[in-house]
PDB file of C-alpha atoms in Angstrom:
ATOM      1  CA  MET A   1      33.952  21.022 -71.950  1.00 46.00           C
ATOM      2  CA  ALA A   2      31.336  19.459 -73.492  1.00 49.00           C
ATOM      3  CA  THR A   3      31.898  16.273 -70.903  1.00 49.00           C
ATOM      4  CA  ALA A   4      32.079  18.457 -67.857  1.00 46.00           C
ATOM      5  CA  ALA A   5      28.619  20.402 -68.729  1.00 54.00           C
ATOM      6  CA  PRO A   6      26.123  16.709 -68.613  1.00 49.00           C
ATOM      7  CA  ARG A   7      28.430  15.586 -65.524  1.00 51.00           C
ATOM      8  CA  GLN A   8      27.964  18.253 -64.041  1.00 51.00           C
ATOM      9  CA  ARG A   9      24.218  18.715 -64.323  1.00 43.00           C
ATOM     10  CA  ARG A  10      23.903  14.826 -63.341  1.00 54.00           C
ATOM     11  CA  LYS A  11      25.737  16.026 -60.130  1.00 60.00           C
ATOM     12  CA  ASP A  12      23.077  19.144 -59.694  1.00 62.00           C
ATOM     13  CA  ALA A  13      20.381  16.360 -59.926  1.00 68.00           C
ATOM     14  CA  ARG A  14      21.215  14.512 -57.267  1.00 85.00           C
ATOM     15  CA  PRO A  15      20.126  15.288 -54.198  1.00 88.00           C
ATOM     16  CA  GLN A  16      16.505  15.607 -55.479  1.00 89.00           C
ATOM     17  CA  GLU A  17      17.211  12.947 -57.390  1.00 91.00           C
ATOM     18  CA  LEU A  18      17.240  10.986 -54.274  1.00 93.00           C
ATOM     19  CA  LEU A  19      14.456  12.588 -52.203  1.00 92.00           C
ATOM     20  CA  ASP A  20      12.411  11.334 -54.902  1.00 91.00           C
ATOM     21  CA  ALA A  21      13.673   7.868 -54.400  1.00 92.00           C
ATOM     22  CA  ALA A  22      13.513   7.966 -50.068  1.00 91.00           C
ATOM     23  CA  LEU A  23      10.014   9.844 -50.680  1.00 88.00           C
ATOM     24  CA  ALA A  24       8.968   6.763 -53.121  1.00 89.00           C
ATOM     25  CA  LEU A  25      10.289   3.735 -50.384  1.00 91.00           C
ATOM     26  CA  PHE A  26       9.222   5.655 -47.504  1.00 88.00           C
ATOM     27  CA  VAL A  27       5.332   5.193 -49.042  1.00 83.00           C
ATOM     28  CA  GLU A  28       6.104   1.345 -49.846  1.00 86.00           C
ATOM     29  CA  LYS A  29       8.149   0.347 -47.089  1.00 87.00           C
ATOM     30  CA  GLY A  30       7.460   3.279 -44.172  1.00 85.00           C
ATOM     31  CA  PHE A  31      10.044   4.861 -42.900  1.00 88.00           C
ATOM     32  CA  ALA A  32      11.118   2.289 -40.118  1.00 88.00           C
ATOM     33  CA  ALA A  33      12.152  -0.594 -42.676  1.00 89.00           C
ATOM     34  CA  THR A  34      13.129   2.005 -45.483  1.00 91.00           C
ATOM     35  CA  ARG A  35      17.103   1.528 -45.403  1.00 92.00           C
ATOM     36  CA  SER A  36      19.421   3.909 -46.580  1.00 91.00           C
ATOM     37  CA  GLU A  37      21.629   1.600 -49.225  1.00 91.00           C
ATOM     38  CA  GLU A  38      17.934   1.071 -50.999  1.00 93.00           C
ATOM     39  CA  VAL A  39      17.453   4.917 -51.064  1.00 93.00           C
ATOM     40  CA  ALA A  40      21.228   4.865 -53.158  1.00 93.00           C
ATOM     41  CA  ALA A  41      19.948   1.995 -55.319  1.00 94.00           C
ATOM     42  CA  ARG A  42      17.504   3.434 -56.060  1.00 93.00           C
ATOM     43  CA  ALA A  43      18.675   6.896 -57.078  1.00 92.00           C
ATOM     44  CA  GLY A  44      20.895   5.126 -58.265  1.00 91.00           C
ATOM     45  CA  VAL A  45      23.570   6.334 -56.803  1.00 91.00           C
ATOM     46  CA  ALA A  46      26.913   4.710 -54.288  1.00 90.00           C
ATOM     47  CA  LYS A  47      25.310   4.944 -50.434  1.00 90.00           C
ATOM     48  CA  GLY A  48      28.522   6.975 -50.089  1.00 91.00           C
ATOM     49  CA  THR A  49      27.138   9.614 -51.773  1.00 91.00           C
ATOM     50  CA  LEU A  50      24.131   9.633 -50.574  1.00 93.00           C
ATOM     51  CA  TYR A  51      25.380  10.663 -47.498  1.00 92.00           C
ATOM     52  CA  ARG A  52      27.264  13.229 -49.040  1.00 93.00           C
ATOM     53  CA  TYR A  53      23.918  15.326 -48.935  1.00 94.00           C
ATOM     54  CA  TYR A  54      22.226  13.233 -46.190  1.00 93.00           C
ATOM     55  CA  PRO A  55      24.975  12.255 -43.292  1.00 93.00           C
ATOM     56  CA  SER A  56      21.849  10.270 -41.970  1.00 92.00           C
ATOM     57  CA  LYS A  57      17.958   8.681 -42.750  1.00 91.00           C
ATOM     58  CA  ASP A  58      17.059  11.157 -40.389  1.00 92.00           C
ATOM     59  CA  GLU A  59      18.388  14.202 -42.534  1.00 93.00           C
ATOM     60  CA  LEU A  60      16.993  12.841 -45.465  1.00 92.00           C
ATOM     61  CA  PHE A  61      13.492  12.309 -44.416  1.00 91.00           C
ATOM     62  CA  LYS A  62      13.692  16.698 -42.682  1.00 93.00           C
ATOM     63  CA  ALA A  63      15.204  17.637 -46.798  1.00 93.00           C
ATOM     64  CA  MET A  64      12.350  16.224 -48.153  1.00 89.00           C
ATOM     65  CA  VAL A  65       9.464  17.938 -45.677  1.00 91.00           C
ATOM     66  CA  ARG A  66      11.188  21.421 -46.237  1.00 91.00           C
ATOM     67  CA  GLU A  67      11.426  20.670 -49.967  1.00 88.00           C
ATOM     68  CA  ASN A  68       7.403  19.835 -50.657  1.00 86.00           C
ATOM     69  CA  LEU A  69       6.132  21.536 -47.378  1.00 88.00           C
ATOM     70  CA  ALA A  70       8.314  24.333 -45.603  1.00 90.00           C
ATOM     71  CA  VAL A  71       9.159  25.858 -49.011  1.00 89.00           C
ATOM     72  CA  HIS A  72       5.346  26.533 -50.067  1.00 89.00           C
ATOM     73  CA  ILE A  73       4.401  28.112 -45.916  1.00 92.00           C
ATOM     74  CA  ALA A  74       7.099  30.627 -46.478  1.00 93.00           C
ATOM     75  CA  GLU A  75       6.127  31.533 -49.934  1.00 92.00           C
ATOM     76  CA  SER A  76       2.697  32.160 -48.787  1.00 93.00           C
ATOM     77  CA  ALA A  77       3.634  34.152 -45.351  1.00 94.00           C
ATOM     78  CA  ALA A  78       5.289  36.360 -47.818  1.00 95.00           C
ATOM     79  CA  GLN A  79       2.927  36.285 -50.228  1.00 93.00           C
ATOM     80  CA  ALA A  80       0.334  37.592 -47.336  1.00 95.00           C
ATOM     81  CA  ALA A  81       2.076  40.326 -45.302  1.00 94.00           C
ATOM     82  CA  GLN A  82       2.246  42.160 -48.479  1.00 95.00           C
ATOM     83  CA  TYR A  83      -1.271  41.961 -49.090  1.00 95.00           C
ATOM     84  CA  ASP A  84      -3.195  44.807 -48.969  1.00 93.00           C
ATOM     85  CA  GLY A  85      -7.016  44.189 -49.682  1.00 94.00           C
ATOM     86  CA  PRO A  86      -9.835  41.812 -48.168  1.00 95.00           C
ATOM     87  CA  ILE A  87      -8.682  39.132 -45.968  1.00 95.00           C
ATOM     88  CA  ALA A  88     -11.969  36.933 -47.038  1.00 95.00           C
ATOM     89  CA  ASP A  89      -9.538  37.181 -50.939  1.00 95.00           C
ATOM     90  CA  LEU A  90      -7.051  36.009 -49.738  1.00 95.00           C
ATOM     91  CA  LEU A  91      -7.966  33.164 -47.881  1.00 93.00           C
ATOM     92  CA  VAL A  92     -10.314  31.585 -50.334  1.00 92.00           C
ATOM     93  CA  GLU A  93      -6.885  32.055 -52.565  1.00 92.00           C
ATOM     94  CA  MET A  94      -4.538  30.677 -50.873  1.00 91.00           C
ATOM     95  CA  MET A  95      -6.651  27.435 -50.128  1.00 89.00           C
ATOM     96  CA  ARG A  96      -6.584  26.820 -53.563  1.00 88.00           C
ATOM     97  CA  ALA A  97      -3.174  27.611 -53.874  1.00 87.00           C
ATOM     98  CA  TRP A  98      -2.283  25.557 -51.487  1.00 85.00           C
ATOM     99  CA  TRP A  99      -4.193  22.441 -52.240  1.00 83.00           C
ATOM    100  CA  ALA A 100      -2.778  22.968 -55.843  1.00 82.00           C
ATOM    101  CA  LYS A 101       0.838  22.988 -54.313  1.00 81.00           C
ATOM    102  CA  VAL A 102       0.794  20.631 -51.103  1.00 77.00           C
ATOM    103  CA  GLY A 103      -2.919  18.473 -51.958  1.00 72.00           C
ATOM    104  CA  GLN A 104      -1.878  16.677 -55.126  1.00 69.00           C
ATOM    105  CA  GLY A 105       1.457  15.133 -55.751  1.00 68.00           C
ATOM    106  CA  ASN A 106       4.524  14.701 -54.118  1.00 73.00           C
ATOM    107  CA  ALA A 107       3.874  16.910 -50.948  1.00 76.00           C
ATOM    108  CA  GLY A 108       0.201  15.388 -49.922  1.00 75.00           C
ATOM    109  CA  VAL A 109       2.764  12.448 -50.491  1.00 79.00           C
ATOM    110  CA  VAL A 110       5.020  13.179 -47.963  1.00 83.00           C
ATOM    111  CA  CYS A 111       1.885  14.756 -45.246  1.00 81.00           C
ATOM    112  CA  SER A 112       0.192  11.827 -45.702  1.00 78.00           C
ATOM    113  CA  LEU A 113       3.634   9.630 -44.275  1.00 82.00           C
ATOM    114  CA  VAL A 114       4.063  11.932 -40.902  1.00 84.00           C
ATOM    115  CA  MET A 115       0.213  10.971 -39.951  1.00 80.00           C
ATOM    116  CA  THR A 116       0.987   7.541 -39.602  1.00 80.00           C
ATOM    117  CA  GLU A 117       5.041   7.411 -39.125  1.00 82.00           C
ATOM    118  CA  ALA A 118       4.670  10.317 -36.474  1.00 82.00           C
ATOM    119  CA  ARG A 119       3.862   8.935 -33.441  1.00 85.00           C
ATOM    120  CA  HIS A 120       6.796   5.705 -33.711  1.00 87.00           C
ATOM    121  CA  PHE A 121       9.013   8.461 -34.541  1.00 89.00           C
ATOM    122  CA  PRO A 122       9.066  11.856 -32.085  1.00 90.00           C
ATOM    123  CA  GLU A 123      11.587  13.912 -32.482  1.00 91.00           C
ATOM    124  CA  LEU A 124      10.790  13.363 -36.613  1.00 91.00           C
ATOM    125  CA  ALA A 125       7.274  14.393 -35.338  1.00 91.00           C
ATOM    126  CA  ARG A 126       8.598  17.618 -33.027  1.00 94.00           C
ATOM    127  CA  PHE A 127      10.406  18.509 -36.675  1.00 94.00           C
ATOM    128  CA  TYR A 128       7.506  18.306 -38.055  1.00 92.00           C
ATOM    129  CA  VAL A 129       5.341  20.228 -36.233  1.00 94.00           C
ATOM    130  CA  ASP A 130       7.950  23.602 -36.001  1.00 95.00           C
ATOM    131  CA  GLU A 131       8.440  23.349 -39.174  1.00 94.00           C
ATOM    132  CA  VAL A 132       5.047  22.772 -41.150  1.00 92.00           C
ATOM    133  CA  ILE A 133       2.247  22.596 -38.325  1.00 93.00           C
ATOM    134  CA  THR A 134       2.797  25.367 -36.395  1.00 96.00           C
ATOM    135  CA  PRO A 135       4.138  28.128 -39.006  1.00 95.00           C
ATOM    136  CA  SER A 136       0.954  27.042 -40.711  1.00 94.00           C
ATOM    137  CA  GLN A 137      -0.795  27.802 -37.873  1.00 95.00           C
ATOM    138  CA  ASN A 138       0.683  31.218 -37.584  1.00 96.00           C
ATOM    139  CA  LEU A 139       0.142  32.304 -40.739  1.00 96.00           C
ATOM    140  CA  LEU A 140      -3.380  32.214 -40.977  1.00 95.00           C
ATOM    141  CA  GLY A 141      -4.555  32.381 -37.184  1.00 96.00           C
ATOM    142  CA  GLY A 142      -2.503  35.509 -38.106  1.00 96.00           C
ATOM    143  CA  LEU A 143      -4.396  36.147 -41.231  1.00 96.00           C
ATOM    144  CA  ILE A 144      -8.044  35.558 -39.327  1.00 96.00           C
ATOM    145  CA  GLU A 145      -6.423  38.480 -36.069  1.00 97.00           C
ATOM    146  CA  ARG A 146      -5.373  40.697 -39.149  1.00 96.00           C
ATOM    147  CA  GLY A 147      -9.475  40.734 -40.194  1.00 95.00           C
ATOM    148  CA  ILE A 148     -10.637  40.427 -36.945  1.00 96.00           C
ATOM    149  CA  ARG A 149      -8.907  44.003 -36.003  1.00 96.00           C
ATOM    150  CA  ALA A 150     -10.228  45.668 -39.766  1.00 94.00           C
ATOM    151  CA  GLY A 151     -13.997  44.543 -38.601  1.00 94.00           C
ATOM    152  CA  GLU A 152     -14.031  42.226 -41.958  1.00 94.00           C
ATOM    153  CA  PHE A 153     -14.342  39.560 -39.204  1.00 95.00           C
ATOM    154  CA  ARG A 154     -16.172  38.293 -35.969  1.00 93.00           C
ATOM    155  CA  ALA A 155     -14.425  38.299 -32.510  1.00 93.00           C
ATOM    156  CA  VAL A 156     -14.285  34.472 -33.980  1.00 92.00           C
ATOM    157  CA  PRO A 157     -12.325  31.865 -31.654  1.00 93.00           C
ATOM    158  CA  VAL A 158      -9.332  32.183 -33.458  1.00 95.00           C
ATOM    159  CA  GLU A 159      -7.622  28.574 -32.714  1.00 94.00           C
ATOM    160  CA  ALA A 160     -10.289  26.761 -33.231  1.00 93.00           C
ATOM    161  CA  THR A 161     -11.536  28.810 -36.620  1.00 93.00           C
ATOM    162  CA  VAL A 162      -7.540  27.567 -37.961  1.00 93.00           C
ATOM    163  CA  HIS A 163      -8.829  24.183 -37.057  1.00 91.00           C
ATOM    164  CA  LEU A 164     -11.519  24.658 -38.738  1.00 90.00           C
ATOM    165  CA  LEU A 165      -9.622  26.091 -41.972  1.00 90.00           C
ATOM    166  CA  ILE A 166      -7.087  22.756 -42.350  1.00 88.00           C
ATOM    167  CA  ALA A 167      -9.209  19.688 -41.450  1.00 85.00           C
ATOM    168  CA  PRO A 168     -11.013  19.650 -44.812  1.00 82.00           C
ATOM    169  CA  LEU A 169      -7.439  20.204 -46.619  1.00 80.00           C
ATOM    170  CA  LEU A 170      -6.512  17.334 -44.366  1.00 79.00           C
ATOM    171  CA  HIS A 171      -9.247  14.755 -45.329  1.00 76.00           C
ATOM    172  CA  MET A 172      -8.663  15.251 -49.039  1.00 76.00           C
ATOM    173  CA  MET A 173      -4.733  14.945 -49.201  1.00 75.00           C
ATOM    174  CA  LEU A 174      -5.795  11.149 -46.534  1.00 73.00           C
ATOM    175  CA  HIS A 175      -8.522  10.566 -49.323  1.00 69.00           C
ATOM    176  CA  GLU A 176      -6.856  11.521 -52.199  1.00 69.00           C
ATOM    177  CA  HIS A 177      -3.117   9.194 -51.208  1.00 60.00           C
ATOM    178  CA  SER A 178      -5.267   6.581 -49.587  1.00 64.00           C
ATOM    179  CA  PHE A 179      -7.953   6.009 -51.821  1.00 61.00           C
ATOM    180  CA  GLY A 180      -7.511   8.426 -54.926  1.00 55.00           C
ATOM    181  CA  ASP A 181      -6.331   5.342 -56.948  1.00 55.00           C
ATOM    182  CA  HIS A 182      -8.685   3.259 -56.731  1.00 50.00           C
ATOM    183  CA  ASP A 183     -12.517   2.971 -57.120  1.00 56.00           C
ATOM    184  CA  VAL A 184     -13.621   1.476 -54.393  1.00 55.00           C
ATOM    185  CA  CYS A 185     -14.417   5.389 -52.972  1.00 57.00           C
ATOM    186  CA  PRO A 186     -13.879   7.758 -55.991  1.00 60.00           C
ATOM    187  CA  HIS A 187     -14.554  11.431 -55.517  1.00 57.00           C
ATOM    188  CA  THR A 188     -18.101  12.520 -55.901  1.00 61.00           C
ATOM    189  CA  MET A 189     -17.197  16.318 -56.720  1.00 62.00           C
ATOM    190  CA  SER A 190     -13.865  17.482 -57.516  1.00 77.00           C
ATOM    191  CA  PRO A 191     -11.609  18.869 -54.561  1.00 76.00           C
ATOM    192  CA  MET A 192     -11.689  22.701 -55.882  1.00 80.00           C
ATOM    193  CA  GLU A 193     -15.232  22.315 -55.159  1.00 82.00           C
ATOM    194  CA  LEU A 194     -15.622  20.608 -51.909  1.00 79.00           C
ATOM    195  CA  LEU A 195     -12.592  23.561 -50.940  1.00 82.00           C
ATOM    196  CA  ASP A 196     -15.214  26.598 -52.669  1.00 85.00           C
ATOM    197  CA  ALA A 197     -17.998  25.117 -50.227  1.00 85.00           C
ATOM    198  CA  GLN A 198     -16.450  24.592 -47.412  1.00 84.00           C
ATOM    199  CA  MET A 199     -15.077  28.783 -47.588  1.00 88.00           C
ATOM    200  CA  SER A 200     -18.269  29.855 -48.807  1.00 87.00           C
ATOM    201  CA  MET A 201     -19.363  27.969 -45.625  1.00 85.00           C
ATOM    202  CA  LEU A 202     -17.292  29.466 -43.537  1.00 86.00           C
ATOM    203  CA  LEU A 203     -16.972  32.916 -44.499  1.00 88.00           C
ATOM    204  CA  HIS A 204     -20.640  33.792 -43.470  1.00 87.00           C
ATOM    205  CA  GLY A 205     -19.658  32.755 -40.299  1.00 86.00           C
ATOM    206  CA  LEU A 206     -16.900  34.784 -40.216  1.00 85.00           C
ATOM    207  CA  LEU A 207     -17.893  37.779 -42.179  1.00 86.00           C
ATOM    208  CA  ALA A 208     -18.810  40.403 -39.354  1.00 86.00           C
ATOM    209  CA  THR A 209     -21.511  41.707 -41.870  1.00 76.00           C
ATOM    210  CA  PRO A 210     -22.463  38.898 -44.583  1.00 63.00           C
ATOM    211  CA  SER A 211     -23.372  40.198 -47.407  1.00 57.00           C
TER     212      SER A 211
END
């Protein structure tokens, strides 16, 4: 029993170790140039072990997207469904939480990776649209529609407003994971300051009776 517990813990950790190894290699070499055996070697396991958890490189990529992005969208949707209060407050809270959970770290790296690789892999691009882009747009669009129905927001074009919410986040993620480690283009202010400025300007355009 004394030796079984550490072995079991190691087994339980393998899926995450494989995802971490795959993400590191996808960023270093690109999705197309990375071979499955390289992922296994980086994670310190045999290739057969990798295939036991993820039968193909595509499945590995999909699991990485679900683990780092789709799960956070589902959490946000559940929060929105239970929320009963001003939609403006919820939008600000969700945008700040989205940056904290997704914009930084591995999730932001996955977004940046998809933007550079998607055009070469249409099936994976469709998967990303179904798992990330469409649910995100539906969530934010639903909140804006709720605000309009409640008289909190004026009758703005919903789809365009969703893009206005998302675009600055994508810009910050690209900056963070392209220039963030270099001094050639440093931030002049924190991402949260930029996000607060964006939401302040947007909400004053959304609110039916700006204060």
